[in-house]
mmCIF file of C-alpha atoms in Angstrom:
data_model
loop_
_atom_site.group_PDB
_atom_site.id
_atom_site.type_symbol
_atom_site.label_atom_id
_atom_site.label_comp_id
_atom_site.label_asym_id
_atom_site.label_seq_id
_atom_site.Cartn_x
_atom_site.Cartn_y
_atom_site.Cartn_z
ATOM 1 C CA MET A 1354 110.359 76.030 118.832
ATOM 2 C CA TYR A 1355 108.622 77.879 120.886
ATOM 3 C CA ARG A 1356 111.612 80.368 120.772
ATOM 4 C CA LEU A 1357 110.961 80.507 117.321
ATOM 5 C CA ASN A 1358 107.356 81.169 117.587
ATOM 6 C CA ARG A 1359 107.831 83.900 120.232
ATOM 7 C CA LEU A 1360 110.019 86.129 117.940
ATOM 8 C CA LEU A 1361 108.322 86.104 115.520
ATOM 9 C CA LYS A 1362 104.770 86.732 116.993
ATOM 10 C CA TRP A 1363 103.197 89.070 114.873
ATOM 11 C CA GLU A 1364 102.347 91.586 117.332
ATOM 12 C CA THR A 1365 105.759 92.206 117.147
ATOM 13 C CA LEU A 1366 106.537 92.540 113.953
ATOM 14 C CA LEU A 1367 103.940 95.532 113.988
ATOM 15 C CA VAL A 1368 106.622 97.103 116.401
ATOM 16 C CA PHE A 1369 109.020 96.438 113.663
ATOM 17 C CA ILE A 1370 106.981 97.972 110.965
ATOM 18 C CA LEU A 1371 106.800 101.196 113.669
ATOM 19 C CA ILE A 1372 109.592 102.380 114.765
ATOM 20 C CA LEU A 1373 110.644 101.941 110.623
ATOM 21 C CA GLU A 1374 107.579 104.304 110.345
ATOM 22 C CA ILE A 1375 108.897 106.206 112.486
ATOM 23 C CA VAL A 1376 112.336 106.240 111.148
ATOM 24 C CA ILE A 1377 111.204 107.284 107.297
ATOM 25 C CA PHE A 1378 108.995 109.946 108.295
ATOM 26 C CA GLY A 1379 111.744 110.835 110.616
ATOM 27 C CA LEU A 1380 114.059 111.227 107.908
ATOM 28 C CA ILE A 1381 112.240 113.122 105.612
ATOM 29 C CA ASN A 1382 110.707 115.408 108.287
ATOM 30 C CA PRO A 1383 113.136 115.744 111.432
ATOM 31 C CA ARG A 1384 110.505 117.368 113.479
ATOM 32 C CA PHE A 1385 108.800 113.347 113.370
ATOM 33 C CA PHE A 1386 111.931 112.714 115.679
ATOM 34 C CA ARG A 1387 110.484 114.739 118.739
ATOM 35 C CA LEU A 1388 108.239 113.148 121.503
ATOM 36 C CA ASN A 1389 105.815 115.673 121.985
ATOM 37 C CA VAL A 1390 104.700 115.886 117.745
ATOM 38 C CA LEU A 1391 104.904 112.422 118.083
ATOM 39 C CA LEU A 1392 101.986 111.912 121.313
ATOM 40 C CA TYR A 1393 100.138 114.841 119.996
ATOM 41 C CA SER A 1394 99.907 112.681 116.465
ATOM 42 C CA ILE A 1395 97.115 110.822 118.693
ATOM 43 C CA ASN A 1396 94.880 113.399 117.851
ATOM 44 C CA ASP A 1397 94.836 112.895 114.673
ATOM 45 C CA PHE A 1398 93.770 109.608 114.827
ATOM 46 C CA VAL A 1399 92.966 108.553 118.076
ATOM 47 C CA CYS A 1400 88.714 107.728 116.407
ATOM 48 C CA ILE A 1401 91.488 104.950 114.520
ATOM 49 C CA CYS A 1402 92.621 103.594 117.458
ATOM 50 C CA ILE A 1403 89.299 103.505 119.615
ATOM 51 C CA ILE A 1404 87.418 101.847 117.203
ATOM 52 C CA SER A 1405 89.195 99.580 115.818
ATOM 53 C CA LEU A 1406 89.446 97.870 119.038
ATOM 54 C CA PHE A 1407 85.824 97.011 119.324
ATOM 55 C CA VAL A 1408 85.289 96.233 115.754
ATOM 56 C CA THR A 1409 87.462 93.861 116.234
ATOM 57 C CA PHE A 1410 84.933 91.982 118.704
ATOM 58 C CA VAL A 1411 82.565 92.023 115.340
ATOM 59 C CA VAL A 1412 84.877 90.542 113.161
ATOM 60 C CA ILE A 1413 86.347 87.510 115.281
ATOM 61 C CA THR A 1414 82.349 86.913 115.267
ATOM 62 C CA GLY A 1415 82.428 86.481 111.698
ATOM 63 C CA GLY A 1416 80.758 90.073 110.980
ATOM 64 C CA ILE A 1417 82.016 93.635 109.836
ATOM 65 C CA ASP A 1418 80.913 96.709 110.268
ATOM 66 C CA ILE A 1419 81.511 99.571 108.078
ATOM 67 C CA SER A 1420 78.874 102.037 109.440
ATOM 68 C CA VAL A 1421 81.170 103.281 112.378
ATOM 69 C CA GLY A 1422 82.143 106.711 110.349
ATOM 70 C CA SER A 1423 78.505 107.501 109.786
ATOM 71 C CA ILE A 1424 77.752 106.648 113.681
ATOM 72 C CA ILE A 1425 80.547 109.499 114.722
ATOM 73 C CA GLY A 1426 78.596 112.621 112.246
ATOM 74 C CA PHE A 1427 75.727 111.461 113.907
ATOM 75 C CA VAL A 1428 76.447 111.282 117.536
ATOM 76 C CA SER A 1429 78.527 114.630 116.979
ATOM 77 C CA ILE A 1430 75.151 115.919 115.222
ATOM 78 C CA VAL A 1431 73.556 114.460 118.981
ATOM 79 C CA ILE A 1432 76.062 115.853 120.928
ATOM 80 C CA GLY A 1433 76.263 119.519 119.066
ATOM 81 C CA VAL A 1434 71.659 120.097 118.755
ATOM 82 C CA THR A 1435 71.471 118.806 122.422
ATOM 83 C CA TRP A 1436 73.373 121.132 123.426
ATOM 84 C CA LYS A 1437 73.081 124.534 121.235
ATOM 85 C CA LEU A 1438 69.217 123.935 120.485
ATOM 86 C CA ALA A 1439 67.966 121.979 123.197
ATOM 87 C CA GLY A 1440 69.745 123.642 125.688
ATOM 88 C CA ILE A 1441 71.209 120.522 128.175
ATOM 89 C CA SER A 1442 74.464 120.618 129.424
ATOM 90 C CA ILE A 1443 77.190 119.346 127.931
ATOM 91 C CA TRP A 1444 78.387 116.852 130.358
ATOM 92 C CA PHE A 1445 74.660 115.585 129.905
ATOM 93 C CA THR A 1446 75.109 114.907 125.723
ATOM 94 C CA ILE A 1447 77.685 113.016 126.592
ATOM 95 C CA PRO A 1448 75.800 109.687 128.397
ATOM 96 C CA ILE A 1449 72.351 110.920 125.586
ATOM 97 C CA ALA A 1450 75.416 111.068 122.770
ATOM 98 C CA ILE A 1451 76.510 107.078 123.594
ATOM 99 C CA LEU A 1452 73.143 105.764 123.967
ATOM 100 C CA ALA A 1453 72.644 107.148 120.453
ATOM 101 C CA GLY A 1454 75.907 104.722 119.147
ATOM 102 C CA ALA A 1455 74.621 101.961 121.172
ATOM 103 C CA LEU A 1456 71.031 102.070 119.702
ATOM 104 C CA CYS A 1457 72.674 102.475 116.143
ATOM 105 C CA GLY A 1458 75.254 99.048 117.166
ATOM 106 C CA ALA A 1459 71.911 97.506 118.801
ATOM 107 C CA LEU A 1460 69.991 98.223 115.479
ATOM 108 C CA ASN A 1461 73.139 96.763 113.319
ATOM 109 C CA GLY A 1462 73.127 93.938 115.807
ATOM 110 C CA PHE A 1463 69.581 93.056 115.271
ATOM 111 C CA LEU A 1464 69.046 92.865 111.709
ATOM 112 C CA ILE A 1465 72.050 90.719 111.324
ATOM 113 C CA ALA A 1466 72.027 88.484 114.706
ATOM 114 C CA TYR A 1467 68.053 87.899 113.970
ATOM 115 C CA THR A 1468 67.364 88.199 110.177
ATOM 116 C CA GLY A 1469 70.213 86.096 109.089
ATOM 117 C CA VAL A 1470 71.450 89.239 106.596
ATOM 118 C CA GLN A 1471 75.132 89.207 105.506
ATOM 119 C CA ALA A 1472 76.403 91.895 107.857
ATOM 120 C CA MET A 1473 78.429 93.869 104.810
ATOM 121 C CA VAL A 1474 74.690 94.694 103.524
ATOM 122 C CA VAL A 1475 73.280 95.317 107.100
ATOM 123 C CA THR A 1476 76.140 98.240 107.677
ATOM 124 C CA LEU A 1477 76.377 98.790 104.463
ATOM 125 C CA GLY A 1478 72.772 100.410 104.598
ATOM 126 C CA GLY A 1479 73.534 101.932 108.154
ATOM 127 C CA MET A 1480 76.205 103.559 107.071
ATOM 128 C CA PHE A 1481 73.403 105.404 104.742
ATOM 129 C CA LEU A 1482 71.083 105.900 107.405
ATOM 130 C CA TYR A 1483 73.575 107.310 109.172
ATOM 131 C CA SER A 1484 74.561 109.646 107.387
ATOM 132 C CA GLY A 1485 71.082 110.854 106.540
ATOM 133 C CA LEU A 1486 69.818 111.310 109.863
ATOM 134 C CA SER A 1487 72.826 113.618 111.003
ATOM 135 C CA LEU A 1488 71.540 115.310 108.334
ATOM 136 C CA VAL A 1489 67.464 115.573 108.441
ATOM 137 C CA VAL A 1490 69.020 116.695 111.980
ATOM 138 C CA MET A 1491 70.270 119.505 110.821
ATOM 139 C CA GLY A 1492 67.874 120.447 108.222
ATOM 140 C CA ILE A 1493 65.602 120.080 111.232
ATOM 141 C CA SER A 1494 67.550 121.971 113.844
ATOM 142 C CA GLY A 1495 67.800 125.140 111.143
ATOM 143 C CA ALA A 1496 71.911 124.389 111.590
ATOM 144 C CA SER A 1497 73.900 125.031 108.286
ATOM 145 C CA ALA A 1498 75.144 121.121 107.713
ATOM 146 C CA PHE A 1499 78.636 123.096 105.661
ATOM 147 C CA GLU A 1500 78.972 124.955 108.562
ATOM 148 C CA GLY A 1501 77.878 122.256 111.382
ATOM 149 C CA ILE A 1502 77.945 123.125 115.632
ATOM 150 C CA SER A 1503 80.538 125.046 116.789
ATOM 151 C CA GLY A 1504 81.125 127.195 119.798
ATOM 152 C CA MET A 1505 81.350 124.164 122.314
ATOM 153 C CA PRO A 1506 82.662 124.888 125.955
ATOM 154 C CA LYS A 1507 86.066 124.820 126.773
ATOM 155 C CA GLU A 1508 86.101 122.542 129.171
ATOM 156 C CA PHE A 1509 84.351 120.489 126.893
ATOM 157 C CA VAL A 1510 86.845 121.383 124.467
ATOM 158 C CA ASN A 1511 89.858 120.560 126.847
ATOM 159 C CA ILE A 1512 88.805 116.736 126.886
ATOM 160 C CA SER A 1513 90.916 116.001 123.319
ATOM 161 C CA ASN A 1514 92.744 119.186 124.195
ATOM 162 C CA GLY A 1515 94.159 119.265 127.038
ATOM 163 C CA ASN A 1516 96.863 116.188 128.903
ATOM 164 C CA ILE A 1517 97.636 115.045 132.114
ATOM 165 C CA LEU A 1518 101.510 115.105 133.122
ATOM 166 C CA GLY A 1519 102.155 116.334 129.690
ATOM 167 C CA ILE A 1520 100.740 113.291 128.296
ATOM 168 C CA PRO A 1521 97.278 114.071 125.921
ATOM 169 C CA ASN A 1522 93.854 113.275 126.988
ATOM 170 C CA PRO A 1523 93.100 110.973 123.984
ATOM 171 C CA PHE A 1524 95.825 109.348 123.965
ATOM 172 C CA ILE A 1525 95.203 107.947 128.089
ATOM 173 C CA ILE A 1526 91.355 107.352 127.329
ATOM 174 C CA PHE A 1527 92.912 105.117 124.400
ATOM 175 C CA ILE A 1528 95.248 103.275 127.026
ATOM 176 C CA MET A 1529 91.371 102.730 128.915
ATOM 177 C CA LEU A 1530 90.049 101.699 126.365
ATOM 178 C CA VAL A 1531 92.494 98.998 125.518
ATOM 179 C CA VAL A 1532 93.420 98.142 128.895
ATOM 180 C CA ILE A 1533 89.117 97.370 129.029
ATOM 181 C CA SER A 1534 88.710 95.520 125.458
ATOM 182 C CA TYR A 1535 91.482 93.488 126.518
ATOM 183 C CA VAL A 1536 90.565 92.411 129.622
ATOM 184 C CA LEU A 1537 86.760 91.758 128.348
ATOM 185 C CA LEU A 1538 88.570 89.937 125.205
ATOM 186 C CA HIS A 1539 91.006 88.213 126.792
ATOM 187 C CA LYS A 1540 89.952 87.301 130.549
ATOM 188 C CA THR A 1541 85.687 86.420 130.442
ATOM 189 C CA LYS A 1542 83.526 84.441 129.690
ATOM 190 C CA TYR A 1543 81.922 86.743 127.984
ATOM 191 C CA GLY A 1544 85.413 86.620 125.197
ATOM 192 C CA ARG A 1545 85.520 82.641 125.204
ATOM 193 C CA TYR A 1546 82.378 83.177 123.868
ATOM 194 C CA VAL A 1547 82.380 85.479 120.678
ATOM 195 C CA PHE A 1548 85.692 83.327 120.037
ATOM 196 C CA LEU A 1549 83.347 79.903 120.145
ATOM 197 C CA VAL A 1550 81.392 81.866 117.701
ATOM 198 C CA GLY A 1551 83.475 82.735 115.603
ATOM 199 C CA ILE A 1552 85.011 79.350 115.228
ATOM 200 C CA ASN A 1553 81.907 77.837 114.554
ATOM 201 C CA ARG A 1554 78.611 78.823 115.269
ATOM 202 C CA ASN A 1555 76.853 75.624 114.943
ATOM 203 C CA ALA A 1556 78.945 73.921 118.263
ATOM 204 C CA ALA A 1557 78.257 77.426 120.536
ATOM 205 C CA CYS A 1558 74.481 76.600 119.905
ATOM 206 C CA TYR A 1559 75.028 73.483 120.838
ATOM 207 C CA SER A 1560 76.992 74.010 123.914
ATOM 208 C CA GLY A 1561 74.211 76.550 125.598
ATOM 209 C CA ILE A 1562 76.024 79.638 124.260
ATOM 210 C CA ASN A 1563 73.128 82.162 122.628
ATOM 211 C CA ALA A 1564 75.139 83.086 119.703
ATOM 212 C CA LYS A 1565 72.041 85.937 118.056
ATOM 213 C CA VAL A 1566 72.951 87.434 121.933
ATOM 214 C CA VAL A 1567 76.544 87.400 121.832
ATOM 215 C CA ILE A 1568 76.501 88.496 117.310
ATOM 216 C CA MET A 1569 74.134 91.732 118.519
ATOM 217 C CA SER A 1570 76.031 92.852 122.029
ATOM 218 C CA THR A 1571 79.307 92.990 119.264
ATOM 219 C CA TYR A 1572 77.122 95.869 117.327
ATOM 220 C CA ILE A 1573 76.678 97.699 120.558
ATOM 221 C CA LEU A 1574 80.660 97.365 121.603
ATOM 222 C CA SER A 1575 81.031 99.041 118.258
ATOM 223 C CA GLY A 1576 78.140 101.507 118.053
ATOM 224 C CA ILE A 1577 79.138 102.612 121.098
ATOM 225 C CA SER A 1578 83.096 102.659 120.794
ATOM 226 C CA ALA A 1579 82.143 105.005 117.548
ATOM 227 C CA ALA A 1580 80.333 107.318 119.779
ATOM 228 C CA ILE A 1581 82.840 107.602 122.635
ATOM 229 C CA ALA A 1582 85.205 108.941 118.998
ATOM 230 C CA GLY A 1583 83.151 110.992 118.249
ATOM 231 C CA ILE A 1584 82.875 112.628 121.079
ATOM 232 C CA VAL A 1585 86.643 113.100 121.842
ATOM 233 C CA LEU A 1586 86.860 114.412 117.684
ATOM 234 C CA THR A 1587 83.410 116.633 118.457
ATOM 235 C CA SER A 1588 85.759 118.032 121.525
ATOM 236 C CA TYR A 1589 88.978 117.804 119.725
ATOM 237 C CA LEU A 1590 87.156 120.435 116.727
ATOM 238 C CA GLY A 1591 85.246 122.302 118.707
ATOM 239 C CA GLY A 1592 82.194 121.624 117.089
ATOM 240 C CA ALA A 1593 79.710 119.218 115.285
ATOM 241 C CA ARG A 1594 79.791 118.313 111.928
ATOM 242 C CA PRO A 1595 77.259 115.599 110.663
ATOM 243 C CA ASP A 1596 80.749 114.665 107.991
ATOM 244 C CA LEU A 1597 82.579 113.602 111.104
ATOM 245 C CA GLY A 1598 84.856 110.258 110.320
ATOM 246 C CA ALA A 1599 83.014 109.527 106.806
ATOM 247 C CA GLU A 1600 86.717 108.686 105.367
ATOM 248 C CA MET A 1601 88.015 106.486 108.379
ATOM 249 C CA THR A 1602 85.978 103.370 107.303
ATOM 250 C CA LEU A 1603 88.573 101.741 105.582
ATOM 251 C CA PRO A 1604 91.835 102.490 108.143
ATOM 252 C CA ILE A 1605 89.683 101.291 111.242
ATOM 253 C CA VAL A 1606 89.333 98.252 108.444
ATOM 254 C CA THR A 1607 92.918 97.425 108.126
ATOM 255 C CA ALA A 1608 93.794 97.924 111.707
ATOM 256 C CA VAL A 1609 91.933 94.892 112.637
ATOM 257 C CA VAL A 1610 93.102 93.072 110.239
ATOM 258 C CA LEU A 1611 96.586 94.097 110.292
ATOM 259 C CA GLY A 1612 96.260 93.108 113.564
ATOM 260 C CA GLY A 1613 95.544 89.769 113.122
ATOM 261 C CA THR A 1614 92.570 89.127 113.252
ATOM 262 C CA ALA A 1615 91.019 87.365 110.450
ATOM 263 C CA ILE A 1616 88.553 88.150 108.033
ATOM 264 C CA THR A 1617 86.874 84.939 108.905
ATOM 265 C CA GLY A 1618 86.308 85.009 112.233
ATOM 266 C CA GLY A 1619 87.345 82.709 115.257
ATOM 267 C CA LYS A 1620 90.600 84.413 115.380
ATOM 268 C CA GLY A 1621 92.248 87.646 116.631
ATOM 269 C CA GLY A 1622 92.663 89.396 119.155
ATOM 270 C CA VAL A 1623 93.235 93.438 120.818
ATOM 271 C CA ILE A 1624 96.835 93.981 120.651
ATOM 272 C CA GLY A 1625 97.902 93.777 118.102
ATOM 273 C CA THR A 1626 94.480 96.020 116.719
ATOM 274 C CA ALA A 1627 96.198 98.567 119.204
ATOM 275 C CA PHE A 1628 99.637 98.047 117.755
ATOM 276 C CA ALA A 1629 98.002 97.753 113.632
ATOM 277 C CA SER A 1630 95.926 101.454 114.408
ATOM 278 C CA ILE A 1631 98.715 102.834 115.480
ATOM 279 C CA VAL A 1632 101.361 101.789 112.703
ATOM 280 C CA VAL A 1633 98.104 103.116 110.454
ATOM 281 C CA GLY A 1634 97.617 106.449 112.610
ATOM 282 C CA ILE A 1635 101.423 107.153 112.146
ATOM 283 C CA MET A 1636 101.686 106.668 108.052
ATOM 284 C CA ARG A 1637 98.572 108.748 107.912
ATOM 285 C CA PHE A 1638 100.104 111.288 110.539
ATOM 286 C CA GLY A 1639 103.407 111.289 108.872
ATOM 287 C CA LEU A 1640 102.718 111.335 104.700
ATOM 288 C CA GLN A 1641 100.323 114.082 105.193
ATOM 289 C CA MET A 1642 103.241 116.083 106.824
ATOM 290 C CA ALA A 1643 105.052 114.989 104.450
ATOM 291 C CA ASN A 1644 103.342 116.807 101.574
ATOM 292 C CA VAL A 1645 101.323 114.004 100.672
ATOM 293 C CA SER A 1646 98.268 114.497 98.476
ATOM 294 C CA SER A 1647 95.514 112.719 100.964
ATOM 295 C CA GLN A 1648 94.282 110.199 97.693
ATOM 296 C CA TYR A 1649 97.823 108.920 97.886
ATOM 297 C CA ILE A 1650 97.252 108.044 101.344
ATOM 298 C CA SER A 1651 94.102 105.892 100.992
ATOM 299 C CA VAL A 1652 95.852 104.125 98.093
ATOM 300 C CA ALA A 1653 98.752 103.576 101.016
ATOM 301 C CA ILE A 1654 96.497 102.545 103.836
ATOM 302 C CA GLY A 1655 94.540 100.284 100.293
ATOM 303 C CA LEU A 1656 97.696 98.623 99.838
ATOM 304 C CA LEU A 1657 98.631 97.940 103.186
ATOM 305 C CA LEU A 1658 95.211 96.347 103.285
ATOM 306 C CA VAL A 1659 95.745 93.595 99.992
ATOM 307 C CA LEU A 1660 99.228 92.854 101.998
ATOM 308 C CA ALA A 1661 98.067 92.247 105.763
ATOM 309 C CA VAL A 1662 95.642 90.044 104.639
ATOM 310 C CA ALA A 1663 98.366 87.820 102.240
ATOM 311 C CA MET A 1664 100.885 88.489 104.551
ATOM 312 C CA ARG A 1665 98.413 87.064 107.088
ATOM 313 C CA GLY A 1666 97.937 83.987 104.963
ATOM 314 C CA ILE A 1667 101.454 82.480 105.105
ATOM 315 C CA SER A 1668 101.743 81.616 108.580
ATOM 316 C CA LEU A 1669 105.323 80.634 110.425
ATOM 317 C CA LYS A 1670 104.535 76.163 109.619
ATOM 318 C CA SER A 1671 103.992 76.656 105.935
ATOM 319 C CA MET A 1672 107.427 78.249 105.699
ATOM 320 C CA LEU A 1673 109.213 75.991 108.268
ATOM 321 C CA ASN A 1674 108.011 72.973 105.579
ATOM 322 C CA LEU A 1675 108.822 75.031 103.039
ATOM 323 C CA LYS A 1676 111.952 75.645 104.202
ATOM 324 C CA ARG A 1677 112.300 72.226 105.069
ATOM 325 C CA SER A 1678 111.401 70.635 101.437
ATOM 326 C CA VAL A 1679 114.298 72.920 100.406
ATOM 327 C CA GLU A 1680 117.137 71.414 102.278
ATOM 328 C CA ILE A 1681 115.190 67.716 101.581
ATOM 329 C CA ARG A 1682 115.526 68.661 98.017
ATOM 330 C CA LEU A 1683 119.652 70.187 98.319
ATOM 331 C CA PHE A 1684 120.178 67.325 100.026
ATOM 332 C CA LYS A 1685 119.041 64.085 97.414
#
């Protein structure tokens, strides 16, 4: 039974799906089989991968964060305005951007943890708030929202477009964040608090855990991850735009749920989310290479989300019980 559980682990299935995607898209477009194409494809979806890791913390506590896409655009504008119009060094804009993302997450977390308003409502409002702030800041600065702020320094652009020993920098950043988030969630006391709050918030409070602080902290981490993604995406495009990340909410939620995190909270993991985010990203990239319209890509990701929720509802135990009941009926 233990070996069967190990064999059928969700992460193993995700690896199989990932290999199947590469084979299918490779048959459609042979360029997909090239290692350099696969490595550099992560530049197109690394933001989804980065944010999904820390939105996992939020969902484990029983919450949801749909404002992260708007935070990306807001952070991008903060970088552009502070660099080009305020004259601040491009390298000093990075900590400012991370602080901006953390403050956005803190606002979400405070309203959710301390006022009792549902996470969906708060982060939906946050999504409109931060996207609106991006446009307001652009308007005050005098820059065009359509054209954005371009002309970033080459050193900043190389954050996303450079490589180390042939490995793209965004992939290295992603792996580093996987390690950090894994240790934080699975190897620290804080991670255990996150799980306990998601399993039973009242029990966590009776155990002496400040559940409100834990919940708020997960949204701060989510905001910081969105800021990092905004920095990477701004560097990759070489310019700041308020609409960056506008279409990333659905893929991020899909990656978290597909990775094995229960939407009701209390269960999940970073490794599953990491693999699932790559699965979602490769699907988007492969469909684009196959010249599939963007609207159909959204349909595919939506179906993947529905299937992920349905498949996670079918546990290994229930499948084995079904097999046992069928065998009993056959031998009667």
